[in-house]
XYZ file of C-alpha atoms in Angstrom:
556
model
C 1.040 -38.864 -67.944
C 1.139 -36.776 -71.111
C 2.389 -33.318 -71.956
C -0.945 -31.771 -71.037
C -0.575 -32.886 -67.424
C 0.849 -30.531 -64.799
C 2.654 -30.878 -61.468
C 3.443 -28.402 -58.704
C 7.062 -27.601 -57.808
C 7.781 -25.123 -55.019
C 4.117 -24.059 -55.051
C 4.175 -23.129 -58.760
C 2.356 -25.121 -61.436
C 4.661 -25.996 -64.312
C 4.138 -27.755 -67.611
C 5.281 -31.397 -67.431
C 7.987 -30.815 -69.999
C 9.574 -28.088 -67.920
C 9.137 -30.140 -64.753
C 10.925 -33.032 -66.435
C 14.010 -30.919 -67.080
C 14.208 -29.920 -63.456
C 13.587 -33.491 -62.359
C 16.287 -34.960 -64.583
C 18.781 -32.275 -63.623
C 17.941 -32.716 -59.940
C 18.253 -36.489 -60.136
C 21.605 -36.352 -61.947
C 22.846 -33.719 -59.539
C 21.800 -35.909 -56.631
C 23.589 -38.923 -58.116
C 26.757 -36.894 -58.554
C 26.423 -35.485 -55.061
C 26.321 -38.994 -53.616
C 29.755 -39.720 -55.094
C 31.127 -36.194 -55.190
C 29.528 -34.273 -52.330
C 31.847 -31.265 -52.634
C 30.883 -30.590 -56.253
C 27.853 -28.345 -55.845
C 28.758 -25.104 -57.498
C 28.937 -26.414 -61.125
C 25.567 -28.164 -60.789
C 23.960 -25.099 -59.247
C 25.188 -22.984 -62.115
C 23.957 -25.537 -64.631
C 20.465 -25.676 -63.114
C 20.262 -21.911 -62.974
C 21.226 -21.780 -66.641
C 18.557 -24.363 -67.560
C 15.906 -22.462 -65.600
C 16.883 -19.242 -67.308
C 16.569 -20.566 -70.861
C 13.296 -22.444 -70.268
C 10.088 -20.601 -71.232
C 7.944 -19.414 -68.386
C 5.003 -21.321 -69.779
C 4.619 -24.617 -71.614
C 3.771 -23.050 -74.972
C 7.092 -23.832 -76.656
C 7.820 -27.528 -76.282
C 10.729 -27.362 -78.753
C 12.646 -24.938 -76.589
C 12.015 -27.124 -73.560
C 13.360 -30.193 -75.354
C 16.504 -28.246 -76.327
C 16.907 -27.205 -72.715
C 16.652 -30.848 -71.670
C 19.473 -31.738 -74.066
C 21.582 -28.900 -72.658
C 20.974 -30.185 -69.145
C 21.994 -33.735 -70.024
C 25.061 -32.547 -71.929
C 26.157 -30.197 -69.197
C 25.849 -32.684 -66.369
C 27.603 -35.504 -68.204
C 30.353 -33.127 -69.316
C 30.954 -32.093 -65.742
C 30.771 -35.600 -64.306
C 34.252 -36.931 -65.278
C 36.069 -33.774 -64.196
C 34.024 -33.609 -61.007
C 34.859 -37.186 -60.058
C 38.519 -36.620 -60.981
C 38.613 -33.499 -58.817
C 37.131 -35.405 -55.888
C 39.572 -38.294 -56.318
C 42.635 -36.048 -56.338
C 41.265 -33.984 -53.451
C 41.308 -37.118 -51.282
C 44.804 -38.221 -52.305
C 47.848 -37.571 -50.134
C 50.790 -35.683 -51.640
C 53.882 -37.874 -51.464
C 56.915 -38.379 -53.645
C 57.391 -42.096 -54.261
C 60.306 -42.223 -56.662
C 62.713 -44.920 -57.842
C 65.985 -44.606 -59.718
C 66.461 -46.948 -62.667
C 70.016 -47.661 -63.780
C 71.755 -49.333 -66.694
C 74.264 -50.917 -64.317
C 73.496 -54.036 -62.238
C 70.064 -54.071 -63.820
C 68.595 -55.467 -67.024
C 65.442 -53.350 -67.058
C 66.515 -50.963 -69.794
C 67.765 -53.633 -72.183
C 64.414 -54.747 -73.580
C 61.073 -53.085 -74.177
C 59.315 -55.995 -72.479
C 61.295 -55.639 -69.250
C 60.630 -51.882 -69.209
C 56.885 -52.490 -69.586
C 56.892 -55.141 -66.858
C 58.859 -52.878 -64.510
C 56.453 -49.968 -64.974
C 53.476 -52.258 -64.412
C 54.990 -53.474 -61.153
C 55.958 -50.017 -59.906
C 52.446 -48.746 -60.536
C 51.013 -51.745 -58.666
C 52.920 -50.782 -55.487
C 52.048 -47.079 -55.640
C 55.211 -45.569 -57.158
C 54.384 -42.230 -58.837
C 57.753 -41.097 -60.240
C 60.814 -42.698 -61.787
C 64.306 -41.332 -62.325
C 65.712 -43.293 -65.294
C 69.371 -42.852 -66.153
C 70.028 -40.959 -69.396
C 73.740 -40.160 -68.984
C 76.183 -42.749 -67.736
C 79.740 -43.761 -68.568
C 80.150 -40.803 -70.895
C 77.304 -42.013 -73.126
C 73.652 -41.111 -73.305
C 70.843 -43.620 -72.977
C 68.797 -41.692 -75.512
C 69.561 -40.839 -79.127
C 71.407 -37.511 -78.809
C 72.173 -35.227 -81.698
C 74.273 -33.135 -79.299
C 76.504 -36.099 -78.460
C 76.721 -36.916 -82.146
C 77.744 -33.331 -82.933
C 80.462 -33.190 -80.264
C 81.743 -36.772 -80.217
C 80.139 -38.787 -83.010
C 78.595 -41.047 -80.357
C 74.848 -40.428 -80.282
C 73.889 -43.423 -78.137
C 75.237 -45.895 -75.602
C 76.503 -48.727 -77.856
C 75.212 -51.384 -75.447
C 71.638 -50.412 -76.324
C 71.916 -51.604 -79.941
C 70.230 -48.547 -81.389
C 67.281 -48.553 -78.963
C 66.169 -45.188 -77.589
C 65.238 -46.508 -74.160
C 64.084 -43.144 -72.834
C 61.327 -43.089 -75.417
C 60.121 -46.518 -74.292
C 60.430 -45.706 -70.576
C 58.326 -42.556 -70.982
C 55.649 -44.393 -72.924
C 55.340 -47.234 -70.438
C 55.611 -45.043 -67.338
C 52.969 -42.602 -68.529
C 50.715 -45.501 -69.478
C 50.845 -46.429 -65.796
C 50.340 -42.877 -64.536
C 53.990 -42.495 -63.438
C 55.941 -39.251 -63.920
C 59.407 -39.392 -65.536
C 62.458 -37.335 -64.517
C 65.466 -38.229 -66.705
C 68.494 -38.616 -64.463
C 71.832 -37.169 -65.614
C 73.819 -39.531 -63.440
C 77.395 -38.811 -64.525
C 76.936 -35.050 -64.652
C 80.381 -33.439 -64.869
C 82.184 -36.776 -64.534
C 83.622 -37.640 -67.931
C 84.680 -41.208 -67.243
C 85.253 -43.820 -64.572
C 88.882 -44.925 -64.822
C 88.895 -46.855 -61.557
C 90.667 -46.413 -58.248
C 94.204 -46.931 -59.557
C 96.315 -44.903 -61.931
C 95.847 -41.426 -63.338
C 92.730 -40.055 -64.950
C 92.348 -40.881 -68.629
C 89.226 -38.817 -69.338
C 87.644 -41.433 -71.586
C 86.583 -40.348 -75.053
C 85.302 -37.020 -73.680
C 88.675 -36.061 -72.233
C 90.549 -37.361 -75.255
C 88.351 -35.334 -77.620
C 88.376 -32.139 -75.538
C 91.412 -32.239 -73.222
C 90.876 -28.560 -72.399
C 87.602 -29.489 -70.727
C 89.316 -31.633 -68.089
C 89.599 -30.083 -64.676
C 93.040 -30.039 -63.067
C 93.996 -30.479 -59.429
C 96.388 -28.255 -57.511
C 99.319 -30.473 -58.522
C 98.594 -30.097 -62.234
C 97.063 -33.546 -62.802
C 93.780 -34.246 -64.503
C 91.135 -34.237 -61.822
C 90.243 -37.632 -60.365
C 88.341 -38.563 -57.200
C 86.951 -41.923 -56.105
C 87.795 -43.356 -59.514
C 85.910 -40.704 -61.530
C 87.619 -38.360 -64.009
C 86.133 -34.847 -64.001
C 85.569 -32.152 -66.562
C 85.268 -28.623 -65.207
C 81.683 -27.570 -64.614
C 82.962 -23.995 -64.346
C 84.447 -23.955 -67.856
C 81.998 -21.971 -70.059
C 82.425 -24.448 -72.935
C 81.548 -27.376 -70.688
C 78.519 -25.533 -69.330
C 77.345 -24.751 -72.857
C 77.649 -28.402 -73.876
C 75.846 -29.674 -70.803
C 73.021 -27.152 -71.120
C 72.547 -28.215 -74.755
C 72.370 -31.854 -73.687
C 69.839 -31.147 -70.943
C 67.626 -28.990 -73.116
C 67.743 -31.580 -75.895
C 65.977 -33.987 -73.535
C 63.563 -31.282 -72.370
C 62.549 -30.324 -75.909
C 62.593 -33.758 -77.504
C 60.720 -35.866 -74.947
C 57.416 -35.646 -73.106
C 59.002 -35.639 -69.650
C 57.857 -34.314 -66.284
C 61.140 -32.882 -65.036
C 64.891 -33.532 -64.817
C 67.077 -34.966 -62.080
C 70.702 -34.388 -61.101
C 72.598 -36.146 -58.339
C 76.012 -36.062 -56.673
C 78.043 -35.189 -59.777
C 76.122 -32.198 -61.124
C 76.524 -29.465 -60.347
C 79.670 -30.592 -58.567
C 83.465 -30.500 -58.699
C 85.964 -32.138 -56.334
C 87.283 -29.455 -54.015
C 90.865 -30.409 -54.906
C 90.235 -29.314 -58.486
C 89.531 -26.182 -60.488
C 93.067 -25.301 -61.560
C 92.477 -25.868 -65.283
C 93.277 -22.966 -67.610
C 89.653 -22.005 -68.331
C 88.641 -21.865 -64.666
C 91.765 -20.001 -63.605
C 91.327 -17.493 -66.440
C 87.745 -16.832 -65.350
C 88.822 -16.370 -61.735
C 91.586 -13.947 -62.713
C 89.199 -11.913 -64.854
C 87.075 -11.334 -61.756
C 89.944 -10.696 -59.320
C 92.140 -8.092 -61.027
C 94.492 -10.686 -62.469
C 95.141 -12.487 -59.177
C 95.475 -16.259 -59.227
C 93.304 -18.490 -57.044
C 94.672 -19.788 -53.769
C 97.164 -22.621 -53.986
C 95.288 -24.183 -51.081
C 92.249 -25.966 -52.588
C 90.357 -25.813 -49.286
C 90.714 -22.068 -48.921
C 87.259 -20.775 -47.906
C 87.075 -17.860 -50.407
C 88.335 -20.022 -53.292
C 85.848 -22.743 -52.309
C 82.987 -20.241 -52.128
C 83.826 -18.778 -55.556
C 83.839 -22.185 -57.260
C 80.630 -23.280 -55.537
C 79.060 -19.991 -56.585
C 79.935 -20.605 -60.243
C 78.346 -24.042 -60.091
C 75.254 -22.449 -58.540
C 75.167 -19.968 -61.425
C 75.119 -22.879 -63.843
C 72.244 -24.482 -61.975
C 70.276 -21.228 -62.100
C 70.809 -21.126 -65.862
C 69.538 -24.702 -66.150
C 66.429 -23.934 -64.146
C 65.744 -20.740 -66.097
C 66.063 -22.601 -69.401
C 63.836 -25.496 -68.305
C 61.151 -23.268 -66.789
C 61.144 -20.933 -69.776
C 60.416 -23.895 -72.010
C 57.772 -25.397 -69.710
C 57.044 -23.951 -66.275
C 55.400 -27.213 -65.147
C 58.589 -29.251 -65.493
C 60.289 -29.907 -62.155
C 64.002 -29.574 -61.425
C 65.070 -32.217 -58.907
C 68.366 -32.943 -57.207
C 69.696 -35.778 -55.049
C 73.016 -34.360 -53.804
C 75.488 -35.601 -51.259
C 74.509 -34.698 -47.721
C 75.373 -31.203 -46.556
C 77.909 -29.998 -45.455
C 80.021 -32.994 -46.482
C 78.959 -32.588 -50.102
C 79.932 -28.914 -50.021
C 83.301 -29.558 -48.391
C 84.201 -32.376 -50.778
C 82.340 -31.626 -54.032
C 81.275 -27.958 -53.784
C 77.588 -28.927 -53.799
C 75.438 -26.243 -52.182
C 71.913 -27.641 -51.706
C 71.033 -25.131 -48.992
C 71.342 -22.335 -51.567
C 69.493 -24.380 -54.204
C 66.541 -24.793 -51.846
C 66.584 -21.286 -50.360
C 66.671 -19.616 -53.786
C 64.103 -21.916 -55.397
C 66.577 -23.390 -57.875
C 65.210 -26.878 -57.206
C 61.619 -28.070 -56.885
C 62.564 -31.351 -55.189
C 65.602 -31.748 -52.941
C 66.420 -35.410 -52.187
C 69.606 -35.698 -50.080
C 71.322 -39.067 -50.241
C 70.695 -40.346 -46.717
C 72.570 -43.494 -47.659
C 73.326 -45.050 -44.273
C 73.363 -48.675 -43.139
C 71.450 -48.406 -39.850
C 68.497 -46.445 -38.566
C 70.442 -44.429 -35.976
C 72.811 -42.996 -38.584
C 69.878 -42.466 -40.934
C 67.920 -40.492 -38.350
C 70.968 -38.379 -37.512
C 71.433 -37.346 -41.142
C 67.698 -36.865 -41.683
C 67.335 -34.470 -38.766
C 70.578 -32.627 -39.476
C 69.974 -32.040 -43.173
C 66.419 -30.892 -42.455
C 67.650 -28.457 -39.818
C 70.154 -26.981 -42.295
C 67.288 -25.773 -44.512
C 65.185 -22.677 -43.926
C 61.884 -23.776 -42.439
C 59.806 -22.290 -45.259
C 61.405 -24.569 -47.887
C 61.425 -27.865 -46.001
C 58.314 -28.968 -47.882
C 60.505 -29.611 -50.957
C 62.737 -31.987 -48.975
C 62.394 -35.726 -49.600
C 64.558 -38.566 -48.356
C 67.006 -40.457 -50.541
C 67.079 -44.077 -49.312
C 69.720 -46.646 -50.241
C 67.670 -49.681 -51.215
C 70.402 -51.818 -52.700
C 74.016 -51.610 -53.863
C 76.492 -54.416 -54.501
C 75.770 -57.217 -52.030
C 73.814 -54.917 -49.700
C 70.022 -54.780 -49.572
C 68.154 -52.851 -46.913
C 66.146 -54.933 -44.455
C 62.381 -54.661 -44.176
C 62.733 -53.467 -40.590
C 65.189 -50.707 -41.490
C 63.127 -49.609 -44.505
C 59.950 -49.510 -42.439
C 61.662 -47.503 -39.691
C 63.113 -45.057 -42.234
C 59.724 -44.211 -43.696
C 58.219 -43.866 -40.228
C 61.037 -41.458 -39.306
C 60.402 -39.470 -42.471
C 56.710 -39.012 -41.711
C 57.423 -38.137 -38.088
C 59.792 -35.411 -39.322
C 57.213 -34.078 -41.782
C 59.013 -35.487 -44.832
C 56.395 -36.471 -47.404
C 58.173 -38.946 -49.593
C 61.217 -40.893 -50.652
C 63.385 -41.663 -53.673
C 65.061 -45.070 -53.740
C 68.414 -46.108 -55.121
C 67.656 -48.306 -56.868
C 64.926 -50.337 -58.615
C 66.437 -53.818 -58.308
C 66.241 -53.699 -54.526
C 62.456 -53.632 -54.769
C 62.408 -56.882 -56.718
C 64.854 -58.957 -54.674
C 63.622 -61.896 -52.616
C 60.498 -62.288 -54.724
C 59.578 -58.582 -54.549
C 59.643 -58.557 -50.758
C 60.545 -54.899 -50.253
C 58.403 -53.597 -53.081
C 55.376 -55.550 -51.935
C 55.894 -54.321 -48.371
C 55.911 -50.713 -49.549
C 52.765 -51.264 -51.566
C 50.847 -52.973 -48.780
C 51.986 -50.939 -45.773
C 52.787 -47.416 -46.989
C 51.817 -46.793 -50.609
C 48.500 -48.666 -50.786
C 46.670 -45.365 -51.373
C 47.418 -43.421 -54.590
C 49.322 -40.154 -54.095
C 49.893 -37.065 -56.189
C 53.424 -35.753 -56.701
C 54.137 -32.837 -54.339
C 54.189 -29.464 -56.035
C 51.399 -30.344 -58.494
C 48.716 -28.604 -56.382
C 46.972 -31.916 -55.844
C 46.614 -32.586 -59.568
C 47.484 -35.827 -61.333
C 49.796 -34.903 -64.208
C 49.802 -38.390 -65.754
C 46.575 -40.360 -65.768
C 46.985 -44.127 -66.141
C 45.472 -45.697 -69.246
C 44.312 -49.264 -69.647
C 45.514 -49.721 -73.232
C 49.182 -49.710 -74.142
C 49.800 -46.785 -76.416
C 52.189 -48.574 -78.757
C 49.606 -51.288 -79.332
C 47.180 -48.614 -80.518
C 49.639 -47.063 -82.937
C 51.280 -49.947 -84.783
C 52.666 -48.994 -88.193
C 50.257 -49.492 -91.064
C 52.960 -50.578 -93.524
C 56.510 -51.797 -93.899
C 59.000 -48.967 -94.394
C 62.727 -48.350 -94.110
C 63.199 -44.737 -93.007
C 66.287 -42.919 -94.260
C 69.197 -42.981 -91.861
C 70.015 -40.032 -89.603
C 72.341 -38.263 -89.709
C 73.303 -38.453 -93.353
C 76.082 -37.678 -94.264
C 77.559 -39.054 -91.035
C 80.816 -39.713 -89.204
C 81.329 -42.312 -87.869
C 77.879 -43.502 -86.710
C 74.312 -43.211 -87.928
C 70.920 -44.621 -87.006
C 68.606 -46.780 -89.108
C 64.902 -46.901 -88.353
C 62.328 -49.230 -89.839
C 58.678 -49.982 -89.212
C 56.969 -53.366 -89.361
C 53.203 -53.634 -89.664
C 53.396 -57.317 -88.697
C 55.985 -59.569 -87.097
C 58.550 -60.705 -89.652
C 61.947 -62.307 -90.190
C 64.152 -59.259 -90.790
C 67.559 -58.857 -92.383
C 69.210 -55.432 -92.368
C 72.538 -55.298 -94.196
C 75.092 -52.750 -95.402
C 76.775 -53.006 -98.826
C 79.315 -51.201 -100.911
C 78.012 -49.615 -104.100
C 79.463 -52.606 -105.962
C 77.229 -54.968 -103.989
C 79.741 -56.408 -101.533
C 78.142 -57.044 -98.166
C 80.156 -55.514 -95.335
C 77.850 -55.819 -92.321
C 74.725 -57.634 -91.173
C 73.060 -55.523 -88.497
C 69.864 -57.514 -88.001
C 69.047 -61.161 -88.700
C 66.142 -62.036 -86.463
C 62.379 -62.349 -86.167
C 61.069 -59.047 -84.836
C 57.616 -58.018 -83.604
C 55.449 -55.399 -85.303
C 56.409 -51.870 -84.340
C 59.179 -49.318 -84.802
C 62.784 -50.498 -84.534
C 66.080 -48.596 -84.444
C 69.605 -49.829 -85.066
C 72.915 -47.989 -84.778
C 75.665 -48.461 -87.356
C 79.285 -47.663 -86.516
C 81.460 -47.076 -89.579
C 84.670 -46.286 -87.716
C 86.554 -48.949 -89.655
C 85.264 -47.914 -93.087
C 86.639 -45.402 -95.554
C 84.700 -42.338 -96.664
C 82.285 -42.988 -99.480
C 78.764 -43.941 -100.504
C 77.225 -47.118 -99.087
C 73.916 -48.931 -99.449
C 71.728 -50.394 -96.741
C 68.913 -52.815 -97.420
C 66.099 -54.364 -95.427
C 64.306 -57.635 -96.173
C 61.182 -58.444 -94.172
C 59.155 -61.221 -95.734
C 58.331 -60.073 -99.271
C 59.244 -56.472 -98.452
C 62.619 -55.207 -99.720
C 63.850 -51.600 -99.621
C 67.276 -50.030 -100.197
C 68.690 -46.555 -99.455
C 72.028 -44.797 -99.941
C 74.110 -43.119 -97.257
C 77.350 -41.120 -97.264
C 80.220 -41.508 -94.825
C 82.400 -38.366 -94.593
C 85.572 -38.513 -92.526
């Protein structure tokens, strides 16, 4: 058939060229409809647009050909989004989250183990992770705020690696959302069950931040030493730390647990907290009885005010970031640590509420599940998810108990879980993780609160493999000047035997920071100059034939 031939469509004779446009558009629309039956409106609009721009006769073949191109372009442009919309429309909404720690776990101590962990979690249907970023007084990311306040920008056990950066990259590559977990919260230090609180380096640097109990001692409970989350200076510091993560990293939300916002009920008698109380009560001192109901309510209210400020700051920066909390169960957590999750949920302070239903048998678990649900207003129960104790110490949950817990959750209308912690999934040759993936999480799920949308789409190519450095370079240290620690960063375009050393200006070597074969990529190393005198120093890298030297200044 040639362009002079004609066919009849709907009783009207059309030029072949015009007929072809309708035919192609109809065929493509039909193909899409087979896979995406709900997507009709965009195709209808497209066809109407094509019909409108076509000439009413076959006199202008050029315009018809242009219309054909428009039709092809429009349909193929709509196809990916249409299929994506259909896929997400069929997905359940469930939170499937796992906490990742730097204690009793080696995941965070190499990039390879992080990548392997994210691959595995994605394979069993996990859609969110809660990686620790604040533990033992240190941060597990490179923090300028911690450097400013304490001269300790990074957990020294990480050897200069910003693990949060790697976790985000690998999790997002697998389509998993990331909620950095501020585990220690307002706990400054763990000094153990015996002896008085020492406060760690936080308490030693800012003794006025330490909360005080009713007997005048630094606040300590269950081995943890506490700073006062009511002290305005402490709140300012913590808000800076939180917002540093929010602004610096491509995250999906933040997560607090049983130590923020929180304060042992025995405490709150430090000078800053007492002064604030007196300013609001005509000079009267707080009750000498730490469990006094009005005194308890006032302190819990101040912690709630802090949480509101956190949420406001996070949402102002990015309204799509979620604020999540896994507090102690209510009312025990309120009576012992002034945590008020009922208010957090009722007032919309949190987007995800994940009470720690950490019990060792299904009967106790079900009791706490039903009680904590009943404590919440009915219209906010959709933000409730269950915190399940997967593993701690020598304990690992049994398959039967785990299975029964999830079944209880669904029966109660609870659409998801968060597990403490990752290593439990991998024990016994991945028995628990594989069971979750095969019995409960075999179908992909969107994170609740995302309106059925997938925020992170999995990619098949590892991002860092696509963006390897194009050359060898030693980046200038930061901060500089510094006291007492600074970070070196260097980039390798190929794998190489690397030496990174620090010298005096006279050429005397004082430290070898790296002496190893390293893969291509970006590497970071921390340098602690606590034992050195103020002055100018040199640092030099050798990687194959590449040599580069920079100066740095230590100011004490």
